[in-house]
Coordinates of C-alpha atoms in Angstrom, one line a residue:
M18 CA 25.4 -37.5 -21.8
A19 CA 23.1 -34.6 -20.8
Y20 CA 20.6 -34.7 -18.0
Q21 CA 17.6 -32.3 -18.3
L22 CA 15.3 -31.3 -15.4
T23 CA 12.1 -29.5 -16.5
F24 CA 9.9 -27.2 -14.5
F25 CA 6.3 -26.3 -15.4
C26 CA 5.2 -23.0 -14.0
R27 CA 2.5 -20.4 -13.9
S28 CA 4.4 -17.1 -14.1
G29 CA 2.4 -14.4 -15.9
E30 CA 5.7 -13.1 -17.4
A31 CA 5.5 -11.2 -20.6
N32 CA 8.4 -12.8 -22.4
G33 CA 11.5 -15.0 -22.0
Q34 CA 13.9 -12.2 -21.2
A35 CA 11.7 -10.8 -18.5
A36 CA 11.3 -14.3 -17.0
I37 CA 14.9 -15.2 -17.0
S38 CA 15.9 -11.7 -15.6
R39 CA 13.4 -12.2 -12.7
L40 CA 14.8 -15.7 -12.0
L41 CA 18.4 -14.4 -12.1
D42 CA 17.5 -11.6 -9.7
E43 CA 16.2 -14.3 -7.3
L44 CA 19.4 -16.3 -7.8
L45 CA 21.9 -13.5 -7.7
P46 CA 22.0 -11.5 -4.5
P47 CA 24.6 -8.6 -4.7
D48 CA 27.4 -10.6 -3.0
D49 CA 26.8 -13.9 -4.9
L50 CA 29.5 -15.9 -6.6
L51 CA 27.8 -17.1 -9.8
L52 CA 29.2 -16.8 -13.3
V53 CA 26.5 -16.0 -15.9
H54 CA 26.8 -16.0 -19.7
R55 CA 23.6 -15.0 -21.5
S56 CA 22.9 -16.4 -25.0
G57 CA 20.7 -15.0 -27.7
P58 CA 18.8 -13.0 -28.6
F59 CA 16.2 -15.5 -29.6
V60 CA 12.5 -15.1 -30.2
D61 CA 10.6 -13.2 -27.5
E62 CA 9.3 -16.4 -25.9
V63 CA 12.8 -17.9 -25.3
A64 CA 15.7 -16.9 -23.1
V65 CA 18.9 -18.9 -22.4
C66 CA 21.9 -18.5 -20.1
S67 CA 24.7 -20.6 -18.8
L68 CA 25.5 -20.6 -15.1
A69 CA 28.3 -21.9 -12.9
T70 CA 29.3 -21.4 -9.3
R71 CA 32.4 -19.3 -9.0
G72 CA 35.3 -21.1 -7.2
P73 CA 37.8 -19.3 -4.9
A74 CA 40.1 -18.5 -7.9
G75 CA 37.2 -17.1 -9.9
A76 CA 37.0 -20.1 -12.2
P77 CA 33.9 -22.3 -12.3
A78 CA 33.8 -24.7 -9.2
A79 CA 31.8 -27.3 -11.2
D80 CA 30.6 -27.8 -14.8
W81 CA 28.5 -25.0 -16.4
L82 CA 24.8 -25.7 -16.7
T83 CA 22.3 -24.3 -19.1
L84 CA 19.1 -22.6 -18.0
E85 CA 16.5 -22.2 -20.7
V86 CA 13.1 -20.5 -20.3
H87 CA 10.1 -20.7 -22.7
V88 CA 7.1 -18.4 -22.1
G89 CA 3.6 -18.7 -23.4
V90 CA 0.8 -21.2 -23.1
E91 CA 0.7 -21.9 -26.8
W92 CA 4.5 -22.0 -27.0
I93 CA 4.9 -24.8 -24.4
A94 CA 1.6 -26.7 -24.8
E95 CA 3.1 -29.6 -26.6
S96 CA 5.6 -30.2 -23.8
V97 CA 2.9 -29.9 -21.2
I98 CA 0.6 -32.4 -22.9
A99 CA 3.5 -34.8 -23.5
A100 CA 4.5 -34.8 -19.8
S101 CA 0.9 -35.0 -18.5
P102 CA -1.5 -36.2 -21.2
D103 CA -4.4 -36.5 -18.7
N104 CA -3.5 -33.4 -16.7
E105 CA -3.1 -35.5 -13.5
Q106 CA -0.5 -33.1 -12.3
G107 CA -2.6 -30.0 -12.9
I108 CA 0.0 -28.4 -15.2
W109 CA -2.3 -27.7 -18.2
G110 CA -2.4 -24.0 -18.7
C111 CA 1.1 -23.4 -17.5
D112 CA 2.7 -20.5 -19.2
L113 CA 6.4 -21.0 -18.4
L114 CA 8.7 -24.0 -19.0
A115 CA 12.2 -23.8 -17.4
T116 CA 14.8 -26.4 -18.3
V117 CA 18.1 -27.0 -16.6
T118 CA 20.6 -29.0 -18.6
L119 CA 23.6 -30.6 -17.0
T120 CA 26.6 -32.0 -18.9
G121 CA 30.1 -33.0 -18.0
D122 CA 31.6 -35.0 -15.2
A123 CA 31.1 -32.5 -12.3
P124 CA 27.5 -31.3 -12.2
D125 CA 26.8 -28.3 -10.0
W126 CA 24.0 -29.9 -7.8
P127 CA 24.0 -27.1 -5.2
L128 CA 23.3 -24.6 -8.1
V129 CA 20.5 -26.9 -9.4
N130 CA 19.0 -26.9 -5.9
R131 CA 19.2 -23.1 -5.8
I132 CA 17.5 -22.8 -9.2
W133 CA 14.8 -25.3 -8.0
D134 CA 14.2 -23.3 -4.9
A135 CA 14.0 -20.1 -6.8
L136 CA 11.5 -21.5 -9.3
L137 CA 9.3 -22.9 -6.4
S138 CA 9.5 -19.5 -4.7
L139 CA 8.7 -17.4 -7.7
W140 CA 6.2 -19.5 -9.6
S141 CA 5.3 -22.7 -7.6
A142 CA 7.1 -24.9 -10.2
T143 CA 6.3 -28.5 -10.8
P144 CA 9.5 -30.5 -11.6
W145 CA 9.7 -33.3 -14.1
D146 CA 12.4 -35.4 -15.8
E147 CA 12.3 -38.2 -18.4
T148 CA 13.5 -40.9 -15.9
S149 CA 11.3 -40.2 -12.9
G150 CA 8.5 -38.1 -14.3
F151 CA 6.8 -36.1 -11.7
E152 CA 8.2 -38.4 -8.9
I153 CA 11.4 -36.4 -9.2
A154 CA 9.7 -33.8 -6.9
K155 CA 10.1 -36.2 -4.0
S156 CA 13.9 -36.6 -4.3
M157 CA 15.1 -33.0 -4.5
P158 CA 16.1 -30.4 -3.4

């Protein structure tokens, strides 16, 4: 079963590829040990990649996760309204939606925390998931 963690952001990014490139730059210092596979191309508003922490032998240390970025107020409006119909969280007008999808038996929680930190640092992200809603922000990273 898959677990998805969603982040609502205000980024000002022009398109999905620009946004995911900026996020990967934040995650990938020159000496980092991440494995990255980019997917696509998709429409301008969407960019997707798979990530895993590289283990000592060069293989993934945990299961791969998927990072998906959607850019544009109109492009993500339905998701924003569904998560916060009354705008209690102040996310209306967000222009970037980032989703981390975890599958498998060995999720890479340290990598999820790094992504979370990078999204907070770059775009003051507001996290949400289907189980905890916006309360998820209190539990991680």
